[in-house]
């Protein structure tokens, strides 16, 4: 039996090196050491599903459905494309959602889906000839919605910031969103672009956000809150 | 023999475990017996067949109800398979005929890995030793002297063995103790299927001598050294004293000793003991004194009961009861993930000293007890005493071995000899 020259522990006959400090076992008295392992070599591991392969099957099946829709529409509508456009655009958007399964970076998936959703709505706007409304109200609203998705994702993933500060950031973003929403509505109705209701609503939200933000730096207050809310 | 029920509720300690199941993770532990000869698989199959009817509560599978998970009676036997290099990777119930434990063997070693919802360390050990006893009887024709841990397969099971003892003994007046967040020792995570185990074999005589010096038990001494080592690690990583967090070790407490019952299901509580390094640097005797006093307080029956009562009250809360499982499951799981391990730095589970009948002892060389991967903490520690040795196992999910190294080096510096072995060696990581 050998000793580790670094740690001073005895090493079981199975050990080629010290498991604690990885110092190699050198015993000049033993010519051919027999390191018989105490565990076998077999590794217990689940068979991994080939997600990329699975996704390509999904996309291929979507493609087949899209081709069937287009062909049927062309045959029924005598050479014109009508309802099949909606089907094809929806299928393209659905394929975009699959990104969440294969893409490891969630923010890239969000960007792809944001672009997919905008493309989806733009096609409908073009078909129904409401591009102006799309640009003035639908686009800003979807951007606000995606802004929320980005902000929430970011706040959930940030582990070093305490929860009160996260809530304050969320509230600050809500204030910005309110201004954007009112501006979009005003642009559609061609009224004054000066904010009114969003300004009134933003005052209490900003105050609460500021209070939370300031409190988030005081450990004593946080401890007191935790003590009161302790379950 | 009591007719086994077609289905059973999970006991109070077990209800949380199914909610934390993921593709790669299950709360598991492993108990092993090392025989003096290589295992004969055919005899082991026969021994298992004889032993299973004695443990009716082990023939259940996990099922999902509308409000709670529950256990459903199943027929047949679990599979016995060759052991793996990486033990306690998430149990695949289907592959194991739906049983909540699996049996593995390698040369002289028989290992049983349990999903914690089925039983705790004591119940698992009773099953392992009963199976080992039956195996020895069949293989060597030895007369086995049965005891509380080595049950007679021909005896009838009692309702006490599979009753939910938490419900039986809870006095419904619970109390919750405020806990502060504890220091977390982190490192580079290994792949999810890898669990690196280092087992140290220590002479019990030498250890007892040292414990006598500090007038403490073996558990208190080991926990004391764990805290001492973790304090040193935190001192290196967090140089500013006032920013240091509490160091707490969670110690499971076997309630069978307190309530004098022989349950084969989960029946243990836990206590988090530790120090607050914000007050200054603790010397080892001071830490052991803290652990000793905190443990003495924790073992008071009233305190233990208030803890199990508050858990029972929570389970029986009319609002929680009526929330469907599909809503309850993510909530419990996220509470467990975010809060469960927040209040502890490490875990130490001591199965105790196991004394077997000499006729059985001569065929069993070693015993082992290893805890599975923790979700949020890096390392878990467990131990079992048998013959003249104490087997301390560290199971870790990180590459770094600082904690284990400092722990064993401290023992060596005290003059206690340690022999170490591991499942991952040169170039395996």
XYZ file of C-alpha atoms in Angstrom:
660
model
C 0.000 0.000 0.000
C 1.334 3.466 -0.946
C 1.083 6.847 0.707
C 0.490 10.178 -1.032
C 3.663 12.217 -0.598
C 1.608 15.408 -0.762
C -1.437 14.718 1.456
C -0.077 12.018 3.724
C -3.092 9.735 3.246
C -2.795 6.019 2.522
C -3.925 5.121 -0.990
C -6.034 2.030 -1.646
C -4.425 -0.461 -4.096
C -6.913 0.698 -6.742
C -5.490 4.236 -6.953
C -3.013 5.216 -9.681
C -2.914 8.715 -8.260
C -4.073 10.426 -5.098
C -7.796 11.246 -5.607
C -7.359 14.310 -3.382
C -4.403 16.100 -5.011
C -3.787 14.016 -8.179
C -0.157 13.255 -7.226
C 0.924 10.095 -9.102
C 1.693 6.945 -7.143
C 5.337 5.941 -7.504
C 6.378 2.964 -5.432
C 9.956 1.893 -6.320
C 9.474 -1.360 -4.384
C 6.737 -2.598 -6.720
C 7.826 -3.347 -10.305
C 4.414 -3.801 -11.914
C 1.729 -2.311 -9.689
C -1.734 -3.869 -9.997
C -4.218 -1.003 -9.891
C -7.422 -3.010 -9.717
C -10.303 -0.490 -9.850
C -13.000 -0.576 -7.170
C -15.579 0.486 -9.746
C -16.074 -0.966 -13.246
C -15.472 1.040 -16.425
C -19.129 1.022 -17.540
C -20.685 4.497 -17.547
C -24.389 4.903 -16.810
C -25.735 7.447 -19.276
C -29.109 8.002 -20.921
C -29.368 7.828 -24.679
C -29.594 11.435 -25.811
C -32.327 12.383 -28.242
C -30.829 13.876 -31.379
C -32.705 17.164 -31.179
C -31.328 18.554 -34.452
C -32.540 15.437 -36.281
C -35.939 15.691 -34.595
C -36.209 19.368 -35.488
C -35.330 18.736 -39.136
C -38.142 16.148 -39.259
C -40.543 18.768 -37.856
C -39.415 21.403 -40.364
C -39.661 18.891 -43.217
C -43.193 17.939 -42.182
C -44.136 21.659 -42.021
C -42.691 22.072 -45.511
C -44.754 19.165 -46.847
C -47.933 20.627 -45.286
C -47.080 24.054 -46.804
C -46.606 22.562 -50.293
C -49.914 20.619 -50.004
C -51.727 23.822 -48.913
C -50.268 25.881 -51.768
C -51.027 23.218 -54.406
C -54.594 22.682 -53.160
C -55.219 26.438 -53.035
C -53.852 26.891 -56.573
C -56.072 24.094 -57.874
C -59.246 25.246 -56.066
C -58.789 28.974 -56.638
C -57.760 28.456 -60.298
C -54.220 29.755 -60.215
C -54.611 32.290 -57.380
C -53.163 32.155 -53.872
C -55.765 32.947 -51.197
C -56.049 31.128 -47.792
C -52.851 29.149 -48.303
C -50.797 32.316 -47.621
C -52.011 32.305 -43.978
C -51.180 28.630 -43.611
C -47.687 29.029 -45.050
C -46.873 32.113 -42.949
C -48.187 30.378 -39.792
C -46.054 27.322 -40.531
C -42.963 29.505 -41.026
C -43.678 31.185 -37.683
C -44.135 27.802 -35.976
C -40.767 26.647 -37.360
C -39.243 29.760 -35.811
C -40.615 28.735 -32.376
C -38.646 25.480 -32.614
C -35.539 27.630 -32.170
C -36.173 27.570 -28.414
C -35.407 23.850 -28.321
C -32.191 23.826 -30.351
C -30.775 27.269 -29.663
C -28.773 27.396 -26.416
C -28.730 31.187 -26.247
C -32.243 32.241 -25.272
C -31.691 35.849 -26.413
C -30.931 34.704 -29.993
C -34.143 32.641 -29.883
C -36.038 35.729 -28.705
C -34.599 37.807 -31.603
C -35.496 35.110 -34.156
C -39.026 34.910 -32.779
C -39.395 38.683 -32.648
C -38.443 38.859 -36.343
C -40.749 35.899 -37.088
C -43.694 37.559 -35.358
C -43.093 40.882 -37.152
C -42.852 39.055 -40.500
C -46.065 37.180 -39.679
C -47.989 40.377 -38.848
C -46.472 42.302 -41.792
C -47.694 39.670 -44.287
C -51.217 39.997 -42.890
C -50.921 43.802 -42.969
C -49.870 43.624 -46.637
C -52.723 41.244 -47.517
C -55.325 43.384 -45.743
C -53.624 46.627 -46.870
C -53.199 48.011 -43.321
C -49.445 48.630 -43.456
C -49.956 52.138 -42.070
C -51.713 50.808 -38.924
C -49.051 48.131 -38.630
C -46.273 50.717 -38.608
C -48.056 53.151 -36.290
C -49.542 50.809 -33.661
C -48.914 47.076 -34.187
C -45.155 47.395 -34.566
C -44.630 49.545 -31.408
C -46.992 47.309 -29.381
C -45.232 44.095 -30.385
C -41.893 45.754 -29.664
C -43.141 46.722 -26.174
C -44.323 43.128 -25.645
C -40.969 41.722 -26.711
C -39.246 44.310 -24.573
C -41.100 42.796 -21.591
C -39.996 39.308 -22.624
C -36.358 40.440 -22.879
C -36.460 42.357 -19.579
C -38.084 39.456 -17.672
C -35.605 36.959 -19.153
C -32.707 39.184 -18.204
C -33.983 39.797 -14.654
C -34.698 36.105 -14.029
C -31.224 35.137 -15.199
C -29.402 37.824 -13.243
C -28.655 36.106 -9.963
C -26.474 38.737 -8.349
C -29.138 41.449 -8.261
C -31.549 41.197 -5.351
C -35.280 40.785 -5.975
C -36.252 44.309 -4.901
C -33.904 45.855 -7.463
C -35.277 43.477 -10.098
C -38.824 44.639 -9.312
C -37.726 48.282 -9.546
C -36.151 47.697 -12.987
C -39.336 45.987 -14.104
C -41.415 48.947 -12.937
C -39.092 51.440 -14.667
C -39.531 49.491 -17.893
C -43.308 49.556 -17.382
C -43.171 53.375 -17.224
C -41.272 53.502 -20.544
C -43.793 51.055 -22.063
C -46.738 53.227 -21.033
C -45.238 56.234 -22.836
C -44.574 54.146 -25.963
C -48.136 52.739 -25.943
C -49.718 56.202 -25.614
C -47.455 57.597 -28.315
C -48.469 54.767 -30.657
C -52.184 55.348 -29.963
C -51.779 59.089 -30.488
C -50.009 58.484 -33.791
C -52.957 56.421 -35.047
C -55.556 58.950 -33.961
C -53.367 61.827 -35.224
C -53.887 63.660 -31.924
C -51.201 65.498 -29.970
C -48.177 63.368 -29.246
C -47.836 64.872 -25.757
C -48.368 62.159 -23.082
C -51.358 62.554 -20.762
C -52.673 59.378 -19.075
C -49.312 57.640 -19.312
C -47.735 60.562 -17.450
C -50.341 60.334 -14.655
C -49.937 56.554 -14.409
C -46.174 56.754 -14.458
C -45.909 58.992 -11.350
C -46.959 56.407 -8.697
C -45.151 53.612 -10.558
C -41.934 55.665 -10.684
C -42.218 56.502 -6.967
C -42.691 52.827 -6.045
C -39.829 51.840 -8.374
C -37.555 54.458 -6.810
C -38.459 53.349 -3.273
C -37.720 49.705 -4.161
C -34.485 50.744 -5.862
C -33.275 52.712 -2.816
C -34.372 50.013 -0.333
C -32.536 47.398 -2.399
C -29.233 48.924 -1.232
C -30.125 48.753 2.476
C -29.356 45.331 3.918
C -31.023 46.213 7.235
C -34.366 47.012 5.616
C -34.175 43.874 3.444
C -33.485 41.766 6.551
C -36.438 43.378 8.329
C -38.706 42.646 5.344
C -37.436 39.040 5.147
C -38.102 38.657 8.864
C -41.681 39.885 8.518
C -42.389 37.824 5.415
C -40.617 34.709 6.654
C -42.748 31.588 6.118
C -48.837 -11.219 6.856
C -50.680 -7.893 6.501
C -52.375 -7.666 3.113
C -50.498 -4.906 1.278
C -52.667 -2.038 0.132
C -53.145 -1.464 -3.587
C -51.943 2.091 -3.140
C -50.310 4.162 -0.412
C -49.875 7.861 0.254
C -46.299 9.091 0.247
C -45.046 9.779 3.746
C -44.581 13.382 4.840
C -40.844 13.459 4.129
C -41.270 11.803 0.739
C -43.860 14.108 -0.816
C -41.235 16.622 -1.873
C -38.905 14.208 -3.709
C -41.047 13.375 -6.785
C -41.571 17.077 -7.491
C -37.810 17.583 -7.803
C -37.375 14.801 -10.373
C -35.844 15.920 -13.662
C -34.444 14.084 -16.681
C -31.036 13.833 -15.006
C -31.766 14.248 -11.316
C -33.399 12.290 -8.516
C -32.712 12.426 -4.784
C -30.895 9.145 -4.215
C -28.603 7.311 -1.845
C -26.621 4.096 -2.087
C -25.787 1.408 0.417
C -23.268 -1.343 -0.214
C -22.043 -4.600 1.219
C -18.677 -6.085 0.265
C -18.678 -9.869 0.629
C -15.573 -11.969 1.155
C -16.147 -13.737 -2.225
C -17.320 -12.707 -5.674
C -21.107 -12.502 -5.953
C -23.001 -15.427 -7.466
C -25.748 -13.766 -9.526
C -28.059 -16.816 -9.583
C -28.031 -17.145 -5.800
C -28.594 -13.401 -5.472
C -31.645 -13.690 -7.772
C -33.050 -16.446 -5.559
C -32.303 -14.460 -2.368
C -34.121 -11.426 -3.789
C -37.129 -13.577 -4.671
C -37.268 -14.835 -1.066
C -36.774 -11.419 0.529
C -39.191 -9.247 -1.475
C -42.425 -10.538 0.200
C -40.961 -9.538 3.602
C -40.794 -5.913 2.395
C -44.254 -5.215 0.940
C -43.674 -1.444 1.065
C -40.807 -1.843 -1.429
C -43.079 -3.292 -4.155
C -44.626 0.005 -5.153
C -44.211 2.344 -8.078
C -44.548 6.099 -8.186
C -47.805 7.356 -9.700
C -49.314 10.765 -10.252
C -52.715 11.531 -8.735
C -54.754 14.670 -9.309
C -53.610 16.294 -6.049
C -50.535 14.333 -4.919
C -48.073 11.711 -6.051
C -48.794 8.302 -4.543
C -47.380 4.771 -4.443
C -49.103 2.025 -6.423
C -48.642 -1.697 -5.755
C -46.704 -3.627 -8.391
C -45.836 -7.252 -8.926
C -42.572 -8.853 -9.995
C -38.978 -8.211 -9.021
C -36.518 -5.409 -9.621
C -33.683 -6.132 -12.021
C -30.198 -6.980 -10.780
C -27.575 -5.449 -13.044
C -23.797 -5.059 -13.110
C -22.547 -1.926 -11.355
C -21.416 1.272 -13.068
C -18.495 3.648 -12.625
C -20.878 6.545 -11.971
C -23.347 5.440 -9.312
C -26.677 7.068 -8.529
C -27.331 8.592 -11.918
C -31.074 9.318 -12.033
C -32.978 6.043 -11.671
C -34.906 5.033 -14.782
C -38.044 3.539 -13.246
C -39.273 1.870 -16.445
C -35.957 0.147 -17.025
C -36.156 -1.152 -13.471
C -39.637 -2.720 -13.718
C -41.020 0.460 -12.075
C -39.366 -0.254 -8.709
C -38.052 2.744 -6.791
C -34.695 1.122 -6.071
C -32.161 -0.755 -8.142
C -29.723 -3.508 -7.305
C -26.214 -3.574 -8.732
C -23.220 -5.805 -8.200
C -19.534 -5.713 -9.043
C -17.160 -8.523 -8.066
C -17.602 -8.813 -4.262
C -19.763 -5.703 -3.838
C -23.547 -5.632 -3.705
C -25.061 -2.148 -3.994
C -28.631 -0.925 -3.685
C -29.514 2.578 -4.867
C -32.749 4.020 -3.514
C -34.955 6.862 -4.639
C -35.511 8.704 -1.337
C -39.310 8.775 -1.712
C -39.304 5.033 -0.932
C -37.327 4.922 2.287
C -34.464 6.478 4.218
C -31.013 5.181 5.144
C -32.268 2.902 7.947
C -35.054 1.276 5.879
C -32.645 0.837 2.978
C -30.039 -0.758 5.219
C -32.598 -3.193 6.666
C -33.455 -4.317 3.124
C -29.799 -4.603 2.074
C -28.771 -6.578 5.155
C -31.821 -8.855 4.977
C -30.983 -9.570 1.332
C -27.329 -10.139 2.266
C -28.372 -12.455 5.116
C -30.557 -14.523 2.799
C -27.769 -14.619 0.201
C -25.295 -15.895 2.832
C -27.826 -18.496 4.019
C -28.372 -19.783 0.484
C -24.733 -19.664 -0.561
C -22.922 -20.903 2.537
C -25.766 -22.686 4.341
C -25.157 -20.491 7.379
C -27.796 -20.181 10.101
C -28.664 -16.487 10.261
C -29.490 -14.861 13.587
C -32.159 -12.325 12.710
C -32.352 -8.869 14.258
C -33.951 -5.441 13.677
C -31.731 -4.843 10.657
C -31.518 -8.428 9.380
C -35.142 -9.479 9.150
C -36.352 -13.038 8.765
C -37.781 -13.346 5.232
C -40.308 -15.870 6.512
C -41.703 -13.514 9.157
C -44.815 -11.477 8.572
C -44.467 -7.775 7.960
C -46.142 -5.487 10.474
C -48.232 -2.405 9.794
C -45.725 -0.404 11.867
C -43.131 -1.051 9.180
C -45.013 0.763 6.443
C -47.214 3.214 8.327
C -46.541 6.964 7.911
C -44.943 7.544 11.311
C -44.822 11.317 10.868
C -48.643 11.412 10.929
C -48.770 9.031 13.873
C -46.476 11.028 16.143
C -47.115 14.645 15.069
C -48.851 16.601 17.828
C -50.053 19.266 15.413
C -48.373 22.154 17.245
C -45.638 23.127 14.899
C -43.103 25.857 14.944
C -40.744 27.179 12.328
C -37.258 28.347 13.094
C -35.857 31.270 11.163
C -32.758 30.322 9.248
C -30.224 32.608 7.592
C -28.713 31.931 4.206
C -25.554 29.871 4.454
C -22.220 29.961 2.663
C -22.110 27.905 -0.540
C -18.884 26.279 -1.558
C -18.907 26.140 -5.371
C -16.632 24.917 -8.142
C -16.530 23.752 -11.751
C -19.507 21.476 -12.378
C -18.882 18.091 -13.986
C -21.298 16.595 -16.513
C -24.695 15.763 -15.043
C -24.256 11.992 -15.156
C -20.937 12.070 -13.307
C -20.740 11.748 -9.556
C -17.233 11.662 -8.146
C -16.856 9.685 -4.960
C -13.946 9.635 -2.541
C -14.193 7.183 0.336
C -11.892 7.400 3.322
C -11.438 4.365 5.584
C -10.554 5.348 9.138
C -9.692 3.233 12.150
C -12.554 3.637 14.625
C -10.243 3.123 17.602
C -8.046 6.080 16.616
C -11.114 8.206 15.957
C -12.685 7.332 19.324
C -9.458 8.317 21.094
C -9.614 11.733 19.433
C -13.320 12.115 20.256
C -12.500 11.358 23.902
C -10.041 14.277 23.873
C -12.813 16.614 22.736
C -15.524 14.818 24.817
C -17.787 14.493 21.808
C -19.407 11.843 19.617
C -18.024 10.739 16.239
C -20.782 12.683 14.407
C -20.013 15.861 16.348
C -16.284 15.440 15.700
C -16.674 14.897 11.932
C -19.175 17.741 11.569
C -16.799 19.936 13.588
C -13.956 19.223 11.170
C -16.212 19.779 8.169
C -17.199 23.217 9.502
C -13.560 24.009 10.376
C -12.479 23.163 6.798
C -15.362 25.104 5.245
C -14.468 28.089 7.442
C -10.914 27.990 6.041
C -12.228 27.754 2.467
C -14.558 30.714 3.012
C -11.744 32.723 4.601
C -9.682 32.291 1.420
C -12.559 33.084 -0.936
C -14.167 35.913 1.083
C -11.379 37.968 2.679
C -13.687 40.575 4.306
C -14.935 39.160 7.605
C -18.296 40.948 7.726
C -19.232 39.621 4.288
C -18.787 35.996 5.373
C -21.915 33.882 5.639
C -22.930 31.264 8.182
C -21.510 27.783 7.725
C -24.138 25.174 8.423
C -24.130 21.419 8.042
C -27.430 19.600 7.727
C -27.531 16.411 9.812
C -30.372 13.910 9.337
C -31.744 12.597 12.637
C -33.186 9.083 12.812
C -36.514 9.474 14.638
C -36.801 5.724 15.266
C -34.458 6.110 18.224
C -36.685 8.787 19.772
C -40.046 7.110 19.152
C -38.889 3.482 19.495
C -40.453 2.239 16.276
C -39.081 0.114 13.451
C -40.489 1.861 10.381
C -39.134 0.849 6.979
C -40.286 4.055 5.323
C -38.887 7.564 5.708
C -38.802 8.507 9.366
C -36.078 11.048 9.923
C -35.827 14.738 10.562
C -32.789 16.979 10.232
C -30.981 19.743 12.060
C -28.760 22.446 10.591
C -25.839 23.088 12.918
C -23.041 25.552 12.382
C -21.187 28.730 13.156
C -21.319 32.353 12.092
C -17.801 33.406 10.977
C -18.855 37.065 11.043
C -18.119 36.963 14.790
C -14.524 35.908 14.202
C -12.407 32.901 13.432
C -13.431 29.770 15.346
C -10.866 27.269 16.596
C -11.687 23.556 16.230
C -12.522 23.016 19.958
C -14.902 26.001 19.819
C -16.618 24.598 16.715
C -17.006 21.150 18.277
C -18.459 22.769 21.412
C -20.988 24.704 19.256
C -21.947 21.547 17.338
C -22.299 19.549 20.558
C -24.604 22.088 22.174
C -26.685 22.614 19.054
C -27.040 18.846 18.598
C -28.109 18.356 22.219
C -30.805 20.960 21.722
C -31.861 19.453 18.390
C -32.353 15.997 19.867
C -34.970 17.181 22.371
C -38.199 15.343 21.623
C -40.353 18.480 21.865
C -38.210 20.304 19.333
C -38.139 17.322 16.952
C -41.884 16.977 17.251
C -42.557 20.651 16.590
C -40.581 20.314 13.372
C -42.444 17.245 12.083
C -45.734 18.765 13.239
C -45.195 21.930 11.236
C -44.463 19.804 8.142
C -47.612 17.750 8.724
C -49.641 20.947 9.218
C -48.315 22.249 5.914
C -49.230 19.005 4.127
C -52.706 19.056 5.691
C -53.314 22.724 4.946
C -56.770 22.705 3.276
C -55.651 25.173 0.619
C -52.437 23.330 -0.292
C -54.310 20.003 -0.265
C -56.819 21.159 -2.857
C -54.377 22.674 -5.328
C -54.025 20.300 -8.309
C -50.668 18.562 -8.646
C -49.851 20.157 -12.010
C -49.914 23.552 -10.245
C -48.397 22.337 -6.977
C -45.513 20.514 -8.662
C -43.715 23.514 -10.245
C -44.289 25.634 -7.120
C -42.845 23.037 -4.696
C -40.034 22.294 -7.119
C -39.051 25.960 -7.499
C -39.262 26.541 -3.700
C -37.064 23.498 -3.183
C -34.603 24.619 -5.878
C -34.366 28.200 -4.688
C -34.670 27.804 -0.939
C -34.002 24.149 -0.074
C -30.241 24.228 -0.103
C -29.900 27.964 0.578
C -29.770 27.438 4.324
C -27.084 24.778 4.341
C -23.456 24.636 3.256
C -23.077 20.866 3.380
C -24.830 17.668 4.425
C -23.544 14.936 6.678
C -25.480 11.723 7.171
C -24.248 9.129 9.651
C -25.843 5.708 9.377
C -24.238 4.732 12.682
C -22.129 1.773 13.735
C -23.490 -1.497 12.351
C -22.917 -4.608 14.452
C -23.753 -7.885 12.772
C -23.926 -11.377 14.165
C -20.432 -13.022 13.985
C -21.806 -15.814 11.735
C -22.839 -13.201 9.188
C -19.951 -10.839 9.852
C -17.363 -13.346 8.656
C -18.804 -13.188 5.135
C -19.075 -9.386 4.977
C -15.839 -7.386 4.819
C -17.096 -3.838 4.346
C -20.216 -1.679 4.361
C -20.704 1.547 2.466
C -23.131 4.463 2.464
C -23.005 7.222 -0.169
C -25.376 10.124 -0.796
C -26.381 11.072 -4.323
C -25.831 14.331 -6.158
C -27.289 17.418 -4.514
C -29.137 19.898 -6.678
C -27.526 23.068 -5.390
C -24.637 22.180 -3.114
C -21.324 20.831 -4.375
C -20.515 18.026 -1.971
C -22.394 15.654 0.333
C -20.840 13.557 3.036
C -21.968 10.311 4.620
C -20.523 7.610 6.822
C -21.106 4.195 8.274
C -19.139 2.260 10.866
C -18.507 -1.461 10.561
C -16.038 -3.810 12.270
C -12.996 -1.663 13.136
C -13.449 0.908 10.346
C -15.461 4.017 9.659
C -16.213 4.602 5.980
C -16.603 8.311 5.165
C -17.747 9.039 1.615
C -17.751 12.375 -0.153
C -19.862 12.531 -3.293
C -19.281 15.669 -5.319
C -20.498 17.169 -8.568
C -17.565 19.533 -9.009
C -14.038 18.946 -10.275
C -12.233 20.604 -7.338
C -11.329 18.413 -4.352
C -10.266 21.168 -1.906
C -12.898 20.285 0.681
C -12.143 16.551 0.764
C -8.397 17.160 0.661
C -8.452 19.607 3.577
C -10.788 17.318 5.537
C -8.620 14.204 5.245
C -5.376 16.188 5.674
C -6.751 17.609 8.953
C -7.372 14.052 10.184
C -3.883 12.963 9.113
C -2.343 15.976 10.893
C -4.186 14.876 14.053
C -2.545 11.479 13.783
C -5.571 9.609 12.441
C -4.658 7.319 9.542
C -6.857 7.496 6.434
C -6.961 5.165 3.419
C -8.670 6.696 0.397
C -10.219 5.222 -2.734
C -12.310 6.740 -5.507
C -14.415 5.923 -8.543
C -12.705 8.401 -10.892
C -8.969 8.163 -11.356
C -6.283 9.415 -13.685
C -7.641 11.126 -16.787
C -11.247 10.112 -16.061
C -12.614 13.584 -15.500
